[in-house]
């Protein structure tokens, strides 16, 4: 049996991580789950995100999906709910957090920036990442909700509203001494090329996609039951969504997330 990897995000951003994992492990079986009914997660409370991830685990169990590994391909969900979710399941979970550490290792100007959702930027997890791994640099924080919506639109329509992108980047007014910009939201690599052009190629953009693929490969190699059998005929990638997607680009199964803790309350 091929290992079954489920990649999760609030929307389509996690596909930027999925691509890296698929390249590293082409023979695994994949599911992609987007909780787009609550998009953007960046504007949700920590408790709401924890409840939605508990509901995801419940969904996986109820539908006997036999998931071997979950990738929370969402910086917002990972920084606010990773430890809580790990407590309610035995399925290994890989989270995606902003690439602060590698950014601090390569900056020459000693001034890096994090561009992420408001929730990620203000999370204590991010604070700890900075205090532990970027002691050599100044770290400036920038948040945007608008870029998430723009990335969704770009993904599904293939057409990017450059004016909107540029005016949002202008509003952020990223300090000119920043030489490394961490894309701490999985939606943002969708237009990494255009962001890079905006900065005339003078700013290095970093995301966590490649590092996550490495981590997933490592875990698969070192966990006995998750053998990736190359001869196995795997099922095609299954997309799940909690709200309708107005596009023919993906064949999406519409599902409902039920928080199991609501049964305890009633
Ligand atoms: N893609 C998610 C992340 O990495 C967030 C998008 C959202 O706000 O829902 O943080």
mmCIF file of C-alpha atoms and ligand atoms in Angstrom:
data_model
loop_
_atom_site.group_PDB
_atom_site.id
_atom_site.type_symbol
_atom_site.label_atom_id
_atom_site.label_comp_id
_atom_site.label_asym_id
_atom_site.label_seq_id
_atom_site.Cartn_x
_atom_site.Cartn_y
_atom_site.Cartn_z
ATOM 1 C CA UNK A 1 0.000 0.000 0.000
ATOM 2 C CA UNK A 2 1.182 3.519 -0.764
ATOM 3 C CA UNK A 3 1.294 5.956 2.115
ATOM 4 C CA UNK A 4 -1.750 8.202 2.183
ATOM 5 C CA UNK A 5 -0.814 11.840 2.783
ATOM 6 C CA UNK A 6 -3.499 14.430 3.469
ATOM 7 C CA UNK A 7 -2.551 18.051 2.877
ATOM 8 C CA UNK A 8 -4.742 20.610 4.625
ATOM 9 C CA UNK A 9 -5.220 24.360 4.262
ATOM 10 C CA UNK A 10 -7.958 26.945 4.631
ATOM 11 C CA UNK A 11 -7.940 27.317 0.870
ATOM 12 C CA UNK A 12 -5.796 26.672 -2.152
ATOM 13 C CA UNK A 13 -2.519 27.914 -0.626
ATOM 14 C CA UNK A 14 -1.484 24.454 0.557
ATOM 15 C CA UNK A 15 -1.145 23.317 -3.051
ATOM 16 C CA UNK A 16 2.162 25.224 -3.101
ATOM 17 C CA UNK A 17 3.373 22.789 -0.424
ATOM 18 C CA UNK A 18 1.646 19.789 -2.010
ATOM 19 C CA UNK A 19 3.619 20.364 -5.238
ATOM 20 C CA UNK A 20 6.923 20.094 -3.373
ATOM 21 C CA UNK A 21 5.820 16.919 -1.565
ATOM 22 C CA UNK A 22 4.540 15.304 -4.765
ATOM 23 C CA UNK A 23 7.860 15.997 -6.463
ATOM 24 C CA UNK A 24 9.769 14.330 -3.623
ATOM 25 C CA UNK A 25 7.365 11.420 -3.164
ATOM 26 C CA UNK A 26 5.554 10.833 -6.444
ATOM 27 C CA UNK A 27 4.286 7.393 -5.504
ATOM 28 C CA UNK A 28 2.291 8.296 -2.407
ATOM 29 C CA UNK A 29 -1.471 8.644 -2.422
ATOM 30 C CA UNK A 30 -2.688 12.218 -1.820
ATOM 31 C CA UNK A 31 -5.777 14.000 -0.547
ATOM 32 C CA UNK A 32 -6.096 17.769 -0.417
ATOM 33 C CA UNK A 33 -8.535 19.253 2.083
ATOM 34 C CA UNK A 34 -9.517 22.926 2.057
ATOM 35 C CA UNK A 35 -11.663 24.443 4.765
ATOM 36 C CA UNK A 36 -12.744 27.277 2.502
ATOM 37 C CA UNK A 37 -16.034 27.769 4.371
ATOM 38 C CA UNK A 38 -13.932 29.577 6.981
ATOM 39 C CA UNK A 39 -11.436 31.245 4.644
ATOM 40 C CA UNK A 40 -9.513 33.348 5.593
ATOM 41 C CA UNK A 41 -8.137 31.571 8.656
ATOM 42 C CA UNK A 42 -5.990 34.642 9.253
ATOM 43 C CA UNK A 43 -9.077 36.422 10.540
ATOM 44 C CA UNK A 44 -10.273 33.524 12.767
ATOM 45 C CA UNK A 45 -9.675 33.067 16.474
ATOM 46 C CA UNK A 46 -7.249 30.456 17.751
ATOM 47 C CA UNK A 47 -10.101 28.468 19.325
ATOM 48 C CA UNK A 48 -12.066 28.395 16.063
ATOM 49 C CA UNK A 49 -9.030 27.005 14.239
ATOM 50 C CA UNK A 50 -8.452 24.361 16.929
ATOM 51 C CA UNK A 51 -12.130 23.333 16.640
ATOM 52 C CA UNK A 52 -11.925 23.064 12.856
ATOM 53 C CA UNK A 53 -8.813 20.894 13.033
ATOM 54 C CA UNK A 54 -10.473 18.671 15.656
ATOM 55 C CA UNK A 55 -13.355 18.365 13.207
ATOM 56 C CA UNK A 56 -10.913 17.427 10.454
ATOM 57 C CA UNK A 57 -9.498 14.576 12.549
ATOM 58 C CA UNK A 58 -13.062 13.443 13.291
ATOM 59 C CA UNK A 59 -13.876 13.561 9.549
ATOM 60 C CA UNK A 60 -10.841 11.405 8.717
ATOM 61 C CA UNK A 61 -11.868 8.843 11.334
ATOM 62 C CA UNK A 62 -15.577 8.827 10.458
ATOM 63 C CA UNK A 63 -14.852 8.243 6.780
ATOM 64 C CA UNK A 64 -12.116 5.693 7.496
ATOM 65 C CA UNK A 65 -9.778 7.515 5.142
ATOM 66 C CA UNK A 66 -6.709 5.662 6.448
ATOM 67 C CA UNK A 67 -4.550 8.742 6.419
ATOM 68 C CA UNK A 68 -0.926 7.954 7.328
ATOM 69 C CA UNK A 69 0.281 11.521 7.647
ATOM 70 C CA UNK A 70 -1.341 14.961 7.756
ATOM 71 C CA UNK A 71 0.418 18.074 6.529
ATOM 72 C CA UNK A 72 -1.126 21.250 7.915
ATOM 73 C CA UNK A 73 -0.033 23.324 4.935
ATOM 74 C CA UNK A 74 -1.178 26.518 6.554
ATOM 75 C CA UNK A 75 1.074 28.718 8.668
ATOM 76 C CA UNK A 76 -1.937 30.237 10.416
ATOM 77 C CA UNK A 77 -3.378 26.870 11.484
ATOM 78 C CA UNK A 78 0.045 25.460 12.395
ATOM 79 C CA UNK A 79 1.179 28.393 14.515
ATOM 80 C CA UNK A 80 -2.113 28.514 16.405
ATOM 81 C CA UNK A 81 -3.242 24.889 16.707
ATOM 82 C CA UNK A 82 -0.472 22.397 16.016
ATOM 83 C CA UNK A 83 0.211 21.299 19.583
ATOM 84 C CA UNK A 84 -3.519 21.116 20.445
ATOM 85 C CA UNK A 85 -4.265 18.909 17.436
ATOM 86 C CA UNK A 86 -1.329 16.590 18.052
ATOM 87 C CA UNK A 87 -2.937 15.760 21.387
ATOM 88 C CA UNK A 88 -6.109 14.370 19.840
ATOM 89 C CA UNK A 89 -4.747 12.013 17.216
ATOM 90 C CA UNK A 90 -2.043 9.426 16.746
ATOM 91 C CA UNK A 91 -1.711 10.290 13.052
ATOM 92 C CA UNK A 92 1.658 12.033 12.575
ATOM 93 C CA UNK A 93 1.216 15.720 11.741
ATOM 94 C CA UNK A 94 3.698 17.945 9.959
ATOM 95 C CA UNK A 95 3.019 21.645 10.343
ATOM 96 C CA UNK A 96 4.167 24.528 8.192
ATOM 97 C CA UNK A 97 5.666 27.491 10.010
ATOM 98 C CA UNK A 98 7.386 30.614 8.642
ATOM 99 C CA UNK A 99 10.952 30.096 7.364
ATOM 100 C CA UNK A 100 12.460 32.528 9.888
ATOM 101 C CA UNK A 101 15.451 30.324 10.704
ATOM 102 C CA UNK A 102 16.794 29.918 7.132
ATOM 103 C CA UNK A 103 16.068 33.586 6.458
ATOM 104 C CA UNK A 104 18.205 34.618 9.442
ATOM 105 C CA UNK A 105 20.965 32.335 8.148
ATOM 106 C CA UNK A 106 21.178 33.945 4.702
ATOM 107 C CA UNK A 107 20.457 37.619 5.326
ATOM 108 C CA UNK A 108 23.362 39.932 4.579
ATOM 109 C CA UNK A 109 21.676 43.175 5.590
ATOM 110 C CA UNK A 110 20.643 41.595 8.924
ATOM 111 C CA UNK A 111 17.133 42.826 8.341
ATOM 112 C CA UNK A 112 14.525 40.235 7.388
ATOM 113 C CA UNK A 113 10.758 40.527 7.076
ATOM 114 C CA UNK A 114 7.851 38.182 7.587
ATOM 115 C CA UNK A 115 4.806 38.573 5.384
ATOM 116 C CA UNK A 116 1.939 36.469 6.722
ATOM 117 C CA UNK A 117 -1.670 36.613 7.907
ATOM 118 C CA UNK A 118 -2.596 38.776 10.919
ATOM 119 C CA UNK A 119 -3.051 35.627 13.050
ATOM 120 C CA UNK A 120 0.393 34.247 12.176
ATOM 121 C CA UNK A 121 2.138 37.562 12.696
ATOM 122 C CA UNK A 122 0.624 38.009 16.149
ATOM 123 C CA UNK A 123 0.987 34.395 17.334
ATOM 124 C CA UNK A 124 3.225 33.528 20.249
ATOM 125 C CA UNK A 125 4.602 30.644 18.140
ATOM 126 C CA UNK A 126 5.992 33.179 15.644
ATOM 127 C CA UNK A 127 7.338 35.245 18.498
ATOM 128 C CA UNK A 128 9.234 32.224 19.818
ATOM 129 C CA UNK A 129 10.551 31.368 16.331
ATOM 130 C CA UNK A 130 11.983 34.871 16.041
ATOM 131 C CA UNK A 131 13.443 34.927 19.554
ATOM 132 C CA UNK A 132 15.082 31.530 19.077
ATOM 133 C CA UNK A 133 16.296 31.704 15.506
ATOM 134 C CA UNK A 134 16.741 35.309 14.448
ATOM 135 C CA UNK A 135 18.793 36.745 17.256
ATOM 136 C CA UNK A 136 21.317 38.085 14.724
ATOM 137 C CA UNK A 137 18.764 40.096 12.752
ATOM 138 C CA UNK A 138 16.068 42.667 12.937
ATOM 139 C CA UNK A 139 12.730 41.085 11.980
ATOM 140 C CA UNK A 140 9.930 43.285 10.672
ATOM 141 C CA UNK A 141 6.406 41.911 10.583
ATOM 142 C CA UNK A 142 3.835 42.620 7.866
ATOM 143 C CA UNK A 143 0.355 41.166 7.581
ATOM 144 C CA UNK A 144 -2.168 40.981 4.789
ATOM 145 C CA UNK A 145 -5.586 39.435 4.372
ATOM 146 C CA UNK A 146 -6.094 40.890 0.898
ATOM 147 C CA UNK A 147 -3.234 38.861 -0.590
ATOM 148 C CA UNK A 148 -4.963 35.602 0.419
ATOM 149 C CA UNK A 149 -8.094 36.490 -1.549
ATOM 150 C CA UNK A 150 -5.967 37.639 -4.474
ATOM 151 C CA UNK A 151 -4.030 34.355 -4.519
ATOM 152 C CA UNK A 152 -7.283 32.363 -4.497
ATOM 153 C CA UNK A 153 -8.568 34.390 -7.426
ATOM 154 C CA UNK A 154 -5.299 34.017 -9.345
ATOM 155 C CA UNK A 155 -5.226 30.250 -8.800
ATOM 156 C CA UNK A 156 -8.751 29.668 -10.021
ATOM 157 C CA UNK A 157 -8.979 32.229 -12.827
ATOM 158 C CA UNK A 158 -5.326 32.167 -13.979
ATOM 159 C CA UNK A 159 -5.524 35.934 -14.195
ATOM 160 C CA UNK A 160 -3.781 38.157 -11.706
ATOM 161 C CA UNK A 161 -4.985 41.629 -10.869
ATOM 162 C CA UNK A 162 -1.503 43.225 -10.836
ATOM 163 C CA UNK A 163 -2.879 46.599 -9.760
ATOM 164 C CA UNK A 164 -4.344 45.061 -6.628
ATOM 165 C CA UNK A 165 -1.126 43.150 -5.911
ATOM 166 C CA UNK A 166 1.020 46.246 -6.358
ATOM 167 C CA UNK A 167 -1.218 48.503 -4.298
ATOM 168 C CA UNK A 168 -1.287 45.973 -1.446
ATOM 169 C CA UNK A 169 2.523 45.635 -1.565
ATOM 170 C CA UNK A 170 2.784 49.441 -1.630
ATOM 171 C CA UNK A 171 0.474 49.671 1.389
ATOM 172 C CA UNK A 172 2.695 47.229 3.291
ATOM 173 C CA UNK A 173 5.647 49.507 2.582
ATOM 174 C CA UNK A 174 8.299 46.882 3.315
ATOM 175 C CA UNK A 175 11.493 48.495 4.564
ATOM 176 C CA UNK A 176 14.107 48.965 1.843
ATOM 177 C CA UNK A 177 16.900 47.478 3.987
ATOM 178 C CA UNK A 178 15.101 44.087 4.059
ATOM 179 C CA UNK A 179 16.992 41.605 1.861
ATOM 180 C CA UNK A 180 15.068 38.419 2.723
ATOM 181 C CA UNK A 181 11.288 38.262 2.780
ATOM 182 C CA UNK A 182 9.692 35.205 4.379
ATOM 183 C CA UNK A 183 6.446 34.247 2.681
ATOM 184 C CA UNK A 184 4.775 32.981 5.846
ATOM 185 C CA UNK A 185 1.471 32.127 4.264
ATOM 186 C CA UNK A 186 1.204 29.210 1.853
ATOM 187 C CA UNK A 187 -0.994 31.286 -0.453
ATOM 188 C CA UNK A 188 1.773 33.753 -1.238
ATOM 189 C CA UNK A 189 4.155 31.536 -3.282
ATOM 190 C CA UNK A 190 1.315 31.399 -5.842
ATOM 191 C CA UNK A 191 2.536 34.818 -6.998
ATOM 192 C CA UNK A 192 6.144 34.674 -5.769
ATOM 193 C CA UNK A 193 7.392 35.559 -9.239
ATOM 194 C CA UNK A 194 5.263 38.699 -9.371
ATOM 195 C CA UNK A 195 6.280 39.726 -5.827
ATOM 196 C CA UNK A 196 9.914 39.254 -6.751
ATOM 197 C CA UNK A 197 9.437 41.426 -9.854
ATOM 198 C CA UNK A 198 7.823 44.124 -7.701
ATOM 199 C CA UNK A 199 11.067 44.275 -5.695
ATOM 200 C CA UNK A 200 13.108 44.207 -8.949
ATOM 201 C CA UNK A 201 14.625 40.878 -7.906
ATOM 202 C CA UNK A 202 16.504 42.580 -5.050
ATOM 203 C CA UNK A 203 14.756 40.712 -2.247
ATOM 204 C CA UNK A 204 15.159 36.964 -1.704
ATOM 205 C CA UNK A 205 11.819 35.275 -1.092
ATOM 206 C CA UNK A 206 11.706 32.223 1.176
ATOM 207 C CA UNK A 207 8.885 29.806 1.851
ATOM 208 C CA UNK A 208 8.776 26.492 3.687
ATOM 209 C CA UNK A 209 7.608 24.182 0.858
ATOM 210 C CA UNK A 210 10.904 22.416 0.116
ATOM 211 C CA UNK A 211 11.736 21.948 3.808
ATOM 212 C CA UNK A 212 8.324 20.403 4.442
ATOM 213 C CA UNK A 213 8.765 17.953 1.558
ATOM 214 C CA UNK A 214 12.117 16.920 3.072
ATOM 215 C CA UNK A 215 10.522 16.416 6.485
ATOM 216 C CA UNK A 216 7.678 14.326 5.037
ATOM 217 C CA UNK A 217 10.143 12.144 3.080
ATOM 218 C CA UNK A 218 12.186 11.626 6.235
ATOM 219 C CA UNK A 219 9.133 10.576 8.251
ATOM 220 C CA UNK A 220 7.959 8.166 5.561
ATOM 221 C CA UNK A 221 11.384 6.542 5.369
ATOM 222 C CA UNK A 222 11.594 6.136 9.127
ATOM 223 C CA UNK A 223 8.083 4.923 9.914
ATOM 224 C CA UNK A 224 7.528 1.232 9.365
ATOM 225 C CA UNK A 225 3.869 1.156 8.265
ATOM 226 C CA UNK A 226 4.224 4.000 5.814
ATOM 227 C CA UNK A 227 6.127 2.153 3.122
ATOM 228 C CA UNK A 228 5.870 3.768 -0.277
ATOM 229 C CA UNK A 229 5.404 0.922 -2.712
ATOM 230 C CA UNK A 230 6.319 2.021 -6.210
ATOM 231 C CA UNK A 231 4.521 -0.877 -7.871
ATOM 232 C CA UNK A 232 1.245 0.001 -6.217
ATOM 233 C CA UNK A 233 -1.483 1.552 -8.341
ATOM 234 C CA UNK A 234 -2.465 4.577 -6.361
ATOM 235 C CA UNK A 235 -5.760 6.412 -6.448
ATOM 236 C CA UNK A 236 -5.864 9.877 -8.030
ATOM 237 C CA UNK A 237 -5.573 12.957 -5.837
ATOM 238 C CA UNK A 238 -8.871 13.570 -4.046
ATOM 239 C CA UNK A 239 -9.846 17.177 -3.310
ATOM 240 C CA UNK A 240 -12.238 17.990 -0.471
ATOM 241 C CA UNK A 241 -13.719 21.423 0.267
ATOM 242 C CA UNK A 242 -16.134 22.745 2.886
ATOM 243 C CA UNK A 243 -17.602 25.357 0.526
ATOM 244 C CA UNK A 244 -18.385 25.319 -3.166
ATOM 245 C CA UNK A 245 -15.538 26.287 -5.469
ATOM 246 C CA UNK A 246 -16.628 28.272 -8.508
ATOM 247 C CA UNK A 247 -14.181 26.778 -10.947
ATOM 248 C CA UNK A 248 -13.892 23.719 -13.133
ATOM 249 C CA UNK A 249 -10.162 23.541 -12.515
ATOM 250 C CA UNK A 250 -10.471 20.916 -9.777
ATOM 251 C CA UNK A 251 -12.925 18.081 -9.191
ATOM 252 C CA UNK A 252 -13.829 18.832 -5.587
ATOM 253 C CA UNK A 253 -15.932 16.795 -3.191
ATOM 254 C CA UNK A 254 -18.043 19.110 -1.026
ATOM 255 C CA UNK A 255 -18.035 18.001 2.633
ATOM 256 C CA UNK A 256 -19.088 19.267 6.066
ATOM 257 C CA UNK A 257 -16.819 19.517 9.076
ATOM 258 C CA UNK A 258 -18.453 18.663 12.383
ATOM 259 C CA UNK A 259 -16.661 19.569 15.577
ATOM 260 C CA UNK A 260 -16.929 16.488 17.844
ATOM 261 C CA UNK A 261 -16.717 18.632 20.994
ATOM 262 C CA UNK A 262 -20.165 20.077 20.158
ATOM 263 C CA UNK A 263 -21.664 16.681 21.136
ATOM 264 C CA UNK A 264 -20.107 17.023 24.598
ATOM 265 C CA UNK A 265 -21.599 20.512 25.023
ATOM 266 C CA UNK A 266 -25.185 19.551 24.094
HETATM 267 N N1 LIG B 1 -2.676 29.618 3.684
HETATM 268 C C1 LIG B 1 -2.816 30.032 5.032
HETATM 269 C C2 LIG B 1 -1.475 30.249 5.702
HETATM 270 O O1 LIG B 1 -0.487 29.700 5.326
HETATM 271 C C3 LIG B 1 -3.665 31.182 5.388
HETATM 272 C C4 LIG B 1 -4.683 31.767 4.551
HETATM 273 C C5 LIG B 1 -5.875 32.222 5.368
HETATM 274 O O2 LIG B 1 -5.826 33.283 6.007
HETATM 275 O O3 LIG B 1 -6.851 31.459 5.364
HETATM 276 O O4 LIG B 1 -1.390 30.949 6.679
#
